[in-house]
């Protein structure tokens, strides 16, 4: 798939005011599919176009300018697909490119992600929570603003945890024998010793190993809860579309006979594009979403 950066700094002023237009999702890799799962559950009538920048994953170790440039390329691509709303389903990309994307497409609703620290702080009994995220997200202003505005006034200590291998581990299909899995288990014990009672999964890749964490938390009898942003993001998308009278009307649970953006005669609920695509990725997407899902892969 060929990608092009937005060629001008002039804001794009057209939007797709069509309730049948798709919702666009973007992530550096497969992580944003954890957000897609919430969207598909809350908004099953919608069609979705997903763009994974697998050529450049992971984003989390990149510098802010690079993340912004790559994100703007992806957002432009989704805009060209005719999306009525775009979700930057990546905390790292949102941290450095959400403002720029909104400036560039002022009429297009763009939803970004920030780790769900606020609900964790408000629910914590121990006054100590942890945010697991990429280096980029942990250093970004979006998260640090929530720490200053919510955690500090509530006297809640926030531990930032970063393991550069977590995103590649998810992209590799999360083999439980990997050293990364072992490190994660040990880290849970450390969190418990530190009296941390809420873990915030601040990267959209991480909800895919939520069951792994819950299994270990239960086995080790730890008193720890896990939160992520997926549900709230889907609710926000629903609100923004309803406000603009852009919610789709017909369920698209099966392929239907009509033209899509590429003039094919079948419309799929989810069309998945990747900047680097191979069989391994196809298997991973099916594994993460379950075999029931109808999906067109490119
Ligand atoms: N899913 C991205 C996020 O939420 C992963 C970042 C990466 O590619 O490192 O931050």
XYZ file of C-alpha atoms and ligand atoms in Angstrom:
308
model
C 0.000 0.000 0.000
C 1.474 3.360 -1.006
C 1.312 6.150 1.548
C 1.427 9.888 1.043
C 1.810 12.649 3.585
C -0.701 15.516 3.462
C 0.791 17.738 0.740
C -0.312 21.037 2.179
C -0.519 22.770 5.533
C -3.886 24.267 4.508
C -6.634 22.662 6.621
C -8.857 20.211 4.752
C -12.377 21.644 4.751
C -14.468 18.859 3.232
C -15.944 16.137 5.428
C -18.010 13.076 4.685
C -21.419 13.973 6.076
C -22.812 10.588 5.142
C -24.185 8.204 7.771
C -23.178 5.247 5.569
C -19.523 6.344 5.367
C -17.119 4.180 7.402
C -15.422 4.957 10.713
C -11.617 5.015 10.352
C -9.260 3.467 12.897
C -5.520 3.790 13.021
C -2.767 2.158 15.054
C 0.912 1.369 14.577
C -0.101 -2.315 14.436
C -2.851 -4.636 15.632
C -3.377 -2.894 19.013
C -6.215 -0.687 17.772
C -8.235 -3.857 17.161
C -8.860 -3.890 20.932
C -10.694 -0.580 20.425
C -12.441 -1.919 17.317
C -13.885 -4.768 19.423
C -15.627 -2.267 21.709
C -16.828 -0.233 18.732
C -18.204 -3.283 16.940
C -20.070 -4.259 20.105
C -21.521 -0.823 20.839
C -22.043 0.253 17.207
C -22.685 -2.941 15.204
C -24.427 -1.101 12.353
C -21.270 0.767 11.379
C -18.613 -0.118 8.801
C -14.960 0.229 9.802
C -11.756 0.833 7.867
C -8.616 0.001 9.838
C -5.095 1.064 8.948
C -2.133 -0.636 10.682
C 1.281 0.905 10.087
C 3.020 -2.450 10.498
C 5.959 -1.197 8.453
C 6.884 1.188 11.282
C 5.599 -0.580 14.422
C 6.475 -0.012 17.262
C 5.925 3.742 17.518
C 6.585 3.907 21.267
C 10.370 4.293 20.973
C 10.245 6.878 18.188
C 10.691 10.623 18.701
C 7.716 12.972 18.777
C 8.276 14.472 15.296
C 8.519 11.052 13.688
C 5.339 9.852 15.442
C 3.503 12.999 14.326
C 4.636 12.626 10.695
C 3.674 8.930 10.507
C 0.306 9.594 12.156
C -0.566 12.426 9.776
C 0.149 10.125 6.819
C -2.239 7.533 8.278
C -4.970 10.066 9.067
C -4.724 11.515 5.540
C -5.068 8.015 4.118
C -8.210 7.330 6.189
C -9.589 10.737 5.225
C -9.083 9.805 1.544
C -11.097 6.610 2.180
C -14.067 8.841 2.984
C -14.272 8.200 6.742
C -16.925 10.200 8.616
C -14.951 9.988 11.880
C -11.429 8.833 12.703
C -10.196 7.163 15.888
C -6.463 7.402 16.493
C -6.546 4.049 18.322
C -2.999 4.432 19.596
C -2.009 6.241 22.792
C 1.495 6.995 21.497
C 0.208 8.555 18.251
C -2.490 10.512 20.119
C 0.110 11.888 22.523
C 2.062 13.584 19.741
C -0.267 14.021 16.774
C -3.857 14.479 17.958
C -3.678 18.281 18.044
C -1.951 18.451 14.638
C -4.516 16.092 13.075
C -7.434 18.120 14.448
C -5.826 21.332 13.143
C -5.413 19.781 9.720
C -8.982 18.404 9.501
C -10.982 20.919 11.546
C -14.399 19.654 10.402
C -13.663 15.954 10.813
C -14.366 14.443 14.239
C -11.096 12.850 15.402
C -11.032 10.846 18.648
C -7.720 10.178 20.381
C -6.688 7.905 23.218
C -5.281 8.735 26.611
C -4.685 6.068 29.297
C -7.744 5.590 31.550
C -5.940 6.971 34.582
C -8.838 9.105 35.816
C -11.244 6.217 36.636
C -8.361 4.289 38.217
C -7.433 7.214 40.487
C -11.056 7.767 41.494
C -11.546 4.065 42.321
C -8.187 3.373 44.017
C -8.349 2.546 47.724
C -4.592 2.267 48.253
C -3.786 5.613 46.620
C -1.202 3.982 44.360
C -1.880 3.028 40.726
C 0.316 2.006 37.783
C 0.135 3.028 34.136
C 1.597 0.502 31.706
C 2.360 2.250 28.414
C 5.013 3.028 25.841
C 7.828 5.459 26.553
C 6.204 7.958 24.167
C 2.851 7.839 25.978
C 4.424 8.033 29.438
C 6.404 11.136 28.439
C 3.561 12.792 26.503
C 1.611 15.788 27.740
C -1.832 14.088 27.502
C -1.035 11.600 30.288
C 1.004 14.034 32.368
C -1.883 16.492 32.268
C -4.176 13.835 33.810
C -1.544 13.151 36.478
C -1.408 16.882 37.306
C -5.182 17.474 37.120
C -6.550 14.265 38.682
C -3.904 12.122 40.414
C -2.039 14.900 42.243
C -5.142 16.606 43.735
C -6.380 13.140 44.834
C -3.018 12.385 46.498
C -2.616 9.294 44.325
C 0.837 8.044 43.460
C 1.255 7.016 39.806
C 3.941 4.490 38.871
C 4.861 4.538 35.177
C 5.839 1.158 33.804
C 7.423 0.597 30.389
C 8.717 -2.578 28.775
C 9.840 -2.067 25.140
C 9.140 -5.738 24.391
C 5.415 -5.705 25.187
C 4.203 -4.364 21.816
C 6.464 -6.717 19.780
C 5.245 -9.564 22.048
C 1.605 -8.850 21.147
C 2.499 -8.467 17.454
C 4.188 -11.890 17.716
C 0.981 -13.493 19.037
C 1.901 -13.431 22.785
C 3.729 -16.747 23.207
C 3.437 -17.540 26.958
C 6.897 -19.097 27.002
C 8.581 -15.826 25.981
C 10.775 -13.929 28.436
C 8.418 -10.971 28.122
C 5.604 -13.055 29.649
C 7.886 -14.080 32.500
C 8.885 -10.449 33.166
C 5.236 -9.412 33.212
C 4.424 -12.075 35.826
C 7.295 -10.926 38.034
C 6.241 -7.316 37.625
C 2.764 -8.144 38.963
C 4.384 -9.319 42.188
C 6.334 -6.057 42.377
C 3.157 -4.010 41.830
C 1.481 -5.957 44.659
C 4.451 -5.335 46.988
C 4.104 -1.630 46.216
C 0.384 -1.767 47.206
C -0.770 -0.842 43.711
C -4.464 -1.716 43.356
C -5.210 -0.489 39.802
C -3.311 -1.243 36.608
C -4.084 1.061 33.691
C -3.427 -0.504 30.297
C -2.247 2.645 28.521
C -1.431 1.103 25.161
C -4.080 -0.348 22.852
C -1.991 -3.485 22.338
C -2.184 -4.370 26.043
C -5.881 -5.355 26.426
C -4.989 -8.406 24.335
C -3.022 -9.767 27.305
C -5.644 -8.750 29.894
C -6.756 -12.390 30.331
C -3.128 -13.403 30.897
C -2.857 -10.752 33.657
C -6.190 -11.685 35.239
C -5.185 -15.342 35.289
C -1.975 -14.492 37.158
C -3.617 -11.987 39.489
C -6.117 -14.700 40.457
C -3.447 -17.418 40.759
C -1.245 -15.201 42.953
C -4.355 -14.027 44.919
C -3.484 -10.384 44.363
C -5.927 -7.581 44.979
C -5.581 -5.722 41.710
C -7.968 -4.363 39.078
C -7.323 -3.636 35.416
C -8.755 -0.755 33.384
C -8.424 0.354 29.760
C -9.986 3.030 27.555
C -11.816 0.891 24.952
C -15.369 1.118 26.301
C -15.205 4.870 26.938
C -13.790 5.521 23.453
C -16.650 3.625 21.807
C -19.146 5.603 23.908
C -17.464 8.848 22.829
C -17.666 7.839 19.161
C -21.358 7.031 19.558
C -21.976 10.417 21.171
C -20.124 12.361 18.444
C -21.913 10.554 15.608
C -25.332 10.945 17.232
C -24.670 14.642 17.785
C -23.968 15.047 14.047
C -26.819 12.769 12.978
C -24.260 10.408 11.412
C -25.048 7.070 13.081
C -25.495 4.251 10.543
C -28.966 2.801 10.348
C -28.647 -0.692 8.906
C -26.742 -3.511 10.591
C -23.770 -4.599 8.448
C -23.206 -7.937 10.174
C -22.998 -9.755 6.843
C -21.598 -8.646 3.483
C -24.276 -6.694 1.662
C -24.735 -5.866 -1.993
C -23.754 -2.242 -2.424
C -20.748 -0.221 -3.572
C -17.966 0.486 -1.148
C -15.245 3.115 -1.413
C -13.327 0.969 -3.902
C -16.339 0.139 -6.078
C -16.335 -3.488 -5.041
C -19.817 -4.937 -4.711
C -19.391 -6.367 -1.249
C -19.242 -4.243 1.874
C -17.538 -5.792 4.894
C -18.062 -4.602 8.497
C -14.272 -4.355 8.862
C -11.725 -3.703 6.130
C -8.178 -4.048 7.409
C -5.229 -2.456 5.597
C -1.589 -2.703 6.628
C 1.489 -0.871 5.347
C 3.307 -4.234 5.533
C 1.111 -7.229 5.077
C 1.892 -10.947 5.184
C 0.299 -14.284 6.138
C 1.533 -14.099 9.707
C -0.340 -10.809 10.152
C -3.487 -12.280 8.628
C -3.400 -15.195 11.112
C -2.785 -12.826 14.013
C -5.725 -10.568 13.088
C -8.045 -13.564 12.879
C -6.745 -14.915 16.157
C -7.231 -11.594 17.969
C -10.712 -10.986 16.592
C -12.022 -14.542 16.552
C -12.952 -16.510 13.481
C -16.583 -15.297 13.491
C -15.647 -11.847 12.286
C -16.112 -11.006 8.632
C -13.063 -9.119 7.555
C -11.421 -8.089 4.316
C -7.623 -7.990 4.538
C -5.155 -6.049 2.338
N -0.993 0.617 20.310
C 0.010 1.656 20.434
C -0.318 2.527 21.643
O -1.461 2.539 22.079
C 1.314 0.971 20.397
C 2.475 1.838 20.357
C 3.694 1.291 19.662
O 3.612 1.000 18.463
O 4.720 1.255 20.328
O 0.511 3.244 22.165
